mmCIF file of C-alpha atoms in Angstrom:
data_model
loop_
_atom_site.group_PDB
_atom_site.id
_atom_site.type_symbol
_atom_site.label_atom_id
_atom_site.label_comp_id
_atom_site.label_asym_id
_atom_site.label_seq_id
_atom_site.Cartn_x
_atom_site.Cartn_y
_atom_site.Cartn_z
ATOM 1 C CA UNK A 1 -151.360 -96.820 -138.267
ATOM 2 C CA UNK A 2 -147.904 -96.129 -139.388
ATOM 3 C CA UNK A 3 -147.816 -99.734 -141.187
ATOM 4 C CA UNK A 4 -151.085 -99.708 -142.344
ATOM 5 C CA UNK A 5 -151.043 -96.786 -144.698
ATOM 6 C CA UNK A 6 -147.543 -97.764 -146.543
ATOM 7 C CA UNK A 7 -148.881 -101.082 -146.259
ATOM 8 C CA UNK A 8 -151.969 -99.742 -148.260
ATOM 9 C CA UNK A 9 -150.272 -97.801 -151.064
ATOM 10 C CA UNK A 10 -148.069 -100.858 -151.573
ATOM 11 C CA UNK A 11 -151.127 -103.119 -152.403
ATOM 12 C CA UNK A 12 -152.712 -100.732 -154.174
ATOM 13 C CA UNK A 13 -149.672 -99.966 -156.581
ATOM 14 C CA UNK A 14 -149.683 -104.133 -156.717
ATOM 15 C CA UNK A 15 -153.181 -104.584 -158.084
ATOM 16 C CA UNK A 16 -153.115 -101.771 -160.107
ATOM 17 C CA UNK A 17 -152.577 -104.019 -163.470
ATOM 18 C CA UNK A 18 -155.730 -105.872 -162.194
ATOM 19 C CA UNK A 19 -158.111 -103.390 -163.389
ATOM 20 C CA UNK A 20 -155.824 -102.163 -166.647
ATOM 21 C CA UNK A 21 -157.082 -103.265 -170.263
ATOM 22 C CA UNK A 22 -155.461 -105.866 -172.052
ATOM 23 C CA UNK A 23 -153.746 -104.873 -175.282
ATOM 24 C CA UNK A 24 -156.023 -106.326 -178.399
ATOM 25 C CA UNK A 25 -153.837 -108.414 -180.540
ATOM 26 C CA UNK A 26 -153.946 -107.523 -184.350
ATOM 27 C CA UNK A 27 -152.755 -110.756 -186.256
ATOM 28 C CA UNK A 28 -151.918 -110.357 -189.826
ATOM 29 C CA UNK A 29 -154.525 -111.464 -191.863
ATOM 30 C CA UNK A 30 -153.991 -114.700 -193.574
ATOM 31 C CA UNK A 31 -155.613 -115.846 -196.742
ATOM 32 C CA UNK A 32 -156.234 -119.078 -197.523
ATOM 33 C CA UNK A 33 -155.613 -121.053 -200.674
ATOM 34 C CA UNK A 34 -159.010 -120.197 -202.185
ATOM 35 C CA UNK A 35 -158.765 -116.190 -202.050
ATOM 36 C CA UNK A 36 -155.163 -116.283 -203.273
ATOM 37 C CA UNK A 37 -155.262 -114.164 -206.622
ATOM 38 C CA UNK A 38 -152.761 -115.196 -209.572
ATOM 39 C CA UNK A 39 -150.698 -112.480 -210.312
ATOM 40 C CA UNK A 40 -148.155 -112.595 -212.729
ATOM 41 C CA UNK A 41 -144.402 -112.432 -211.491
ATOM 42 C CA UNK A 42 -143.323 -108.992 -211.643
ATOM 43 C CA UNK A 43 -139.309 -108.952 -212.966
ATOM 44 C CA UNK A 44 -137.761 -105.794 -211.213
ATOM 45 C CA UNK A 45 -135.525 -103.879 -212.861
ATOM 46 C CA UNK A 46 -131.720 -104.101 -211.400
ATOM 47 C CA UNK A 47 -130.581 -100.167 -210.835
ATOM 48 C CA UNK A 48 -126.786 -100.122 -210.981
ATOM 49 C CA UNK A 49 -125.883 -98.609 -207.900
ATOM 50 C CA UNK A 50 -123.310 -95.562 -208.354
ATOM 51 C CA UNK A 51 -120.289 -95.689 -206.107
ATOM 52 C CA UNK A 52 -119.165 -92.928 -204.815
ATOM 53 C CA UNK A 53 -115.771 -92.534 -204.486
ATOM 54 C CA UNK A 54 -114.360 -93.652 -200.779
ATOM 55 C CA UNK A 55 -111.867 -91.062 -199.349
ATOM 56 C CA UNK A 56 -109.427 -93.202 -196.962
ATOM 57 C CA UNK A 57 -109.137 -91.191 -194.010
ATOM 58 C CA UNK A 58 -105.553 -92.440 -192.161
ATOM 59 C CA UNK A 59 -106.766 -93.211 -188.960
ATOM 60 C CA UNK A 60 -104.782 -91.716 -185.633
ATOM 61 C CA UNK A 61 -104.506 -94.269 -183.681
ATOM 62 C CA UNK A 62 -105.891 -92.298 -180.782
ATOM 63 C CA UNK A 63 -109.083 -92.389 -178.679
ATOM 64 C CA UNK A 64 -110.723 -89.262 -176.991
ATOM 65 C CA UNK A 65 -109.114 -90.786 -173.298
ATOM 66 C CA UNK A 66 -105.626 -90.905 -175.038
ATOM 67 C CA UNK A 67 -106.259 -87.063 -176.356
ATOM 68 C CA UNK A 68 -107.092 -85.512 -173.431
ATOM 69 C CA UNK A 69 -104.458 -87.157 -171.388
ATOM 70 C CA UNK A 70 -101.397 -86.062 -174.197
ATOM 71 C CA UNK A 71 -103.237 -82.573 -173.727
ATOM 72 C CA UNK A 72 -103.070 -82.781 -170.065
ATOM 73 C CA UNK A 73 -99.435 -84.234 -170.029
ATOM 74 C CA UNK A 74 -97.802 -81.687 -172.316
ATOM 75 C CA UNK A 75 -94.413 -80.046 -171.443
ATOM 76 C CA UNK A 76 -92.667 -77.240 -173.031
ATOM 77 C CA UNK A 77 -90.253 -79.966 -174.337
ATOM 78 C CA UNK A 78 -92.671 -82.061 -175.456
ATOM 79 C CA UNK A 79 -95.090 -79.522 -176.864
ATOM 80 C CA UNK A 80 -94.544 -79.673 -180.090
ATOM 81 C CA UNK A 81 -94.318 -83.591 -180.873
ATOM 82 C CA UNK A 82 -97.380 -83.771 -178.931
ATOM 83 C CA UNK A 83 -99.053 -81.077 -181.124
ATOM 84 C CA UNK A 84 -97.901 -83.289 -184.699
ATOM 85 C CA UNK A 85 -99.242 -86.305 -182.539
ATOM 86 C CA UNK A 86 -102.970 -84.747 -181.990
ATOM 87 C CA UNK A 87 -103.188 -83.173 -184.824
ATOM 88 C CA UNK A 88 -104.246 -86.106 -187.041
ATOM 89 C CA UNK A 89 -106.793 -87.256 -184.939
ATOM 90 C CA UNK A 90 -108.183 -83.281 -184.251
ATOM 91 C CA UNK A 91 -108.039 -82.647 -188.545
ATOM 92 C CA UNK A 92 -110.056 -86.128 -189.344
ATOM 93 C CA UNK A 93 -111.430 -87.789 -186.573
ATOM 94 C CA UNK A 94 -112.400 -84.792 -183.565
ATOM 95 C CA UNK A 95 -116.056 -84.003 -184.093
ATOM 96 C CA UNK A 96 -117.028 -80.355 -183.457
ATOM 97 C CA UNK A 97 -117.893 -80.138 -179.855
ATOM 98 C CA UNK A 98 -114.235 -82.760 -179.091
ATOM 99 C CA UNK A 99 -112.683 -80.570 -181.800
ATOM 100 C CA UNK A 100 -113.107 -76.838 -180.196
ATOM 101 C CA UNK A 101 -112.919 -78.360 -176.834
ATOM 102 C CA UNK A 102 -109.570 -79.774 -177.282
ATOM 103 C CA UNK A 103 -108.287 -76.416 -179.081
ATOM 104 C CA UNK A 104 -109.286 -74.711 -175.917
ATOM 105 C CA UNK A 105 -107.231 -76.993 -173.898
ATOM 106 C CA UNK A 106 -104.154 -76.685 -176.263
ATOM 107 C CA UNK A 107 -104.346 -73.132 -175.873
ATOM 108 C CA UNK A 108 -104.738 -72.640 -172.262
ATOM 109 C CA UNK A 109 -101.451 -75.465 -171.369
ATOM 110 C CA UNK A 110 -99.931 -73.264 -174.475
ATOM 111 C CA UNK A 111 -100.216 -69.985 -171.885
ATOM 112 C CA UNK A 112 -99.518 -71.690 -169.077
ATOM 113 C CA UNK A 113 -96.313 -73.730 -170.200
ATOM 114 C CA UNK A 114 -95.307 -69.866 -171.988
ATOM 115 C CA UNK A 115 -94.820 -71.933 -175.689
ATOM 116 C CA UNK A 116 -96.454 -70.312 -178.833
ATOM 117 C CA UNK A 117 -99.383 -72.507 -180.402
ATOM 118 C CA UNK A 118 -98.906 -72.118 -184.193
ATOM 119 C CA UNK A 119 -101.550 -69.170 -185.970
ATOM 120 C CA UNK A 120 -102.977 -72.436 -188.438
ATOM 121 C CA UNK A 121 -102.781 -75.316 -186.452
ATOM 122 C CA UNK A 122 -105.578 -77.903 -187.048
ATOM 123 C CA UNK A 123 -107.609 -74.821 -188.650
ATOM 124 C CA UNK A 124 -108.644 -77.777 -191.838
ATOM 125 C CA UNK A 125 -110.211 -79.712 -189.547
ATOM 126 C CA UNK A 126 -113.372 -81.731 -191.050
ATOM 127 C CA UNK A 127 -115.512 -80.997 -188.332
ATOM 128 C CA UNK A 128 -115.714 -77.278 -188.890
ATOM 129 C CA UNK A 129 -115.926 -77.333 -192.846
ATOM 130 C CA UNK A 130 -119.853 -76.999 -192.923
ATOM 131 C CA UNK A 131 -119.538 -73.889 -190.281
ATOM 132 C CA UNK A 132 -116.306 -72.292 -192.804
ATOM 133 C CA UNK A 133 -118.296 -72.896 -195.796
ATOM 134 C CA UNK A 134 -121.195 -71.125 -194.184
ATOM 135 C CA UNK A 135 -119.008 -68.179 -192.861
ATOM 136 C CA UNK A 136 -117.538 -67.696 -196.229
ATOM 137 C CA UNK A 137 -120.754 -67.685 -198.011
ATOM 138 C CA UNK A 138 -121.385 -64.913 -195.608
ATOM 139 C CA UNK A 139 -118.873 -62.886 -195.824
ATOM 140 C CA UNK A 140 -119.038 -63.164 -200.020
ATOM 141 C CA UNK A 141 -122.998 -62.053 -199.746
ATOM 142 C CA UNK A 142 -121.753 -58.974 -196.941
ATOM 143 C CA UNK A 143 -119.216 -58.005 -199.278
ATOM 144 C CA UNK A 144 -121.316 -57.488 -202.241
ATOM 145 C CA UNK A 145 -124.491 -55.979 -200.753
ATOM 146 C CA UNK A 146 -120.962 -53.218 -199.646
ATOM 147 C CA UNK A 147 -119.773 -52.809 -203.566
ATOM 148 C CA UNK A 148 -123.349 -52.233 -204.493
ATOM 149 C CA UNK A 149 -123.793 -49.890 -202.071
ATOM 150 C CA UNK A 150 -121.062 -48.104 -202.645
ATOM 151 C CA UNK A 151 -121.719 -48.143 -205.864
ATOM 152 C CA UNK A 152 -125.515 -46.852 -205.189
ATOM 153 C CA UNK A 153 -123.704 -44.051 -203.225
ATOM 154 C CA UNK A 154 -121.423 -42.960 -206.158
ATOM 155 C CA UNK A 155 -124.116 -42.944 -208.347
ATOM 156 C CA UNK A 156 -126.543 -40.647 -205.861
ATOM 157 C CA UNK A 157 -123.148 -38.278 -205.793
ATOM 158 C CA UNK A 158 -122.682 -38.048 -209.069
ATOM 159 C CA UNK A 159 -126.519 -37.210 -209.567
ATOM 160 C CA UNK A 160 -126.514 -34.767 -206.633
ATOM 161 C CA UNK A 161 -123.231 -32.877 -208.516
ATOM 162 C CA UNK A 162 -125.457 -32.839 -212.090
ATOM 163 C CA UNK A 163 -128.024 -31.444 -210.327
ATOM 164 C CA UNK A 164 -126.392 -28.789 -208.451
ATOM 165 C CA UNK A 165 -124.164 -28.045 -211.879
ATOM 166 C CA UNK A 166 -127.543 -27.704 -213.790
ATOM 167 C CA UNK A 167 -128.973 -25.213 -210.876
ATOM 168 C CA UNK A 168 -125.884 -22.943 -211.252
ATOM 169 C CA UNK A 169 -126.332 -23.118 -214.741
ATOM 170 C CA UNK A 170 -130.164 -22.034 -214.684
ATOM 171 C CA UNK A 171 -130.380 -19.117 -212.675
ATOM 172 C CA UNK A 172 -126.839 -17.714 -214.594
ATOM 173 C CA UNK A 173 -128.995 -17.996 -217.945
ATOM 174 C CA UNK A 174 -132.248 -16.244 -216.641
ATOM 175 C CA UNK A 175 -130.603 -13.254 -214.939
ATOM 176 C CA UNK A 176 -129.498 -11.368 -218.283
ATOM 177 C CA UNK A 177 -133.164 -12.142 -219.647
ATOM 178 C CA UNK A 178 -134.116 -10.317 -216.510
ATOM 179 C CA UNK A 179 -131.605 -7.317 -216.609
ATOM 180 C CA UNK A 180 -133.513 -6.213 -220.117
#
């Protein structure tokens, strides 16, 4: 009985394309000499194609592997000539993810080996240009919504001091009309 039912399942799953439909097969349709239509020749147009201008990108020389193995092998002596050696490859090449990956590496053997990373290193790095551009936009829009809100505020304080000037000025005019 133990044989019999894995035995079963196994035939089952065999036949199983026995009772499946066959896919229909959808030939192009062809014409035939007597229902071609003359057409004239239609003479496309040429569109010159604008170039865009190529930016040559000096390649590093370096693969991801070789990256994370200078990372890994850094001294204190050799911090530094590692750092101009990476930094090609992390400014033009890194994409994002490789890019703030490999900063977080740097930074961590930087603590550990007791040697300063530089405040701007790699900071230009094409990979993050879409998320600075973004970031700046943001700050530009936070910053103005603040001058025009200070600049609402001013105005509400310089409209609460007329008011309160023009109240003092009121009730000083109507008490001597009062006195007689």
């Amino acid at each position: 009985m133990k044989i019999a039912a894995p035995a079963l399942i196994l035939l089952s799953m065999g036949s199983a394309h026995a009772f499946s439909v066959a896919p229909v097969s959808r030939s192009a349709t062809t014409l035939s000499m007597s229902d071609a239509v003359a057409e004239a020749p239609v003479e496309e147009e040429e569109v010159a194609a604008v170039e865009e201008p190529v930016v040559e990108v000096p390649k590093s020389g370096l693969s991801m592997t070789q990256v994370r193995s200078q990372i890994n092998n850094m001294d204190s002596a050799s911090f530094s000539s590692t750092l101009e050696t990476l930094e090609p490859f992390l400014v033009n090449e890194a994409g994002c993810t490789f890019y703030a990956k490999s900063v977080k590496r740097i930074t961590r053997k930087a603590k550990e080996l007791g040697v300063e990373l530089p405040a701007n290193y790699a900071l230009e790095a094409k990979a993050t240009v879409k998320r600075r551009t973004k970031q700046n936009e943001f700050i530009a829009v936070k910053q103005a919504e603040a001058a025009e809100a200070a600049e609402a505020a001013a105005a509400e304080a310089a409209a609460a001091a007329e008011a309160a000037a023009a109240e003092e000025a009121a009730p000083a005019e109507e008490e001597p009309a009062a006195a007689e």
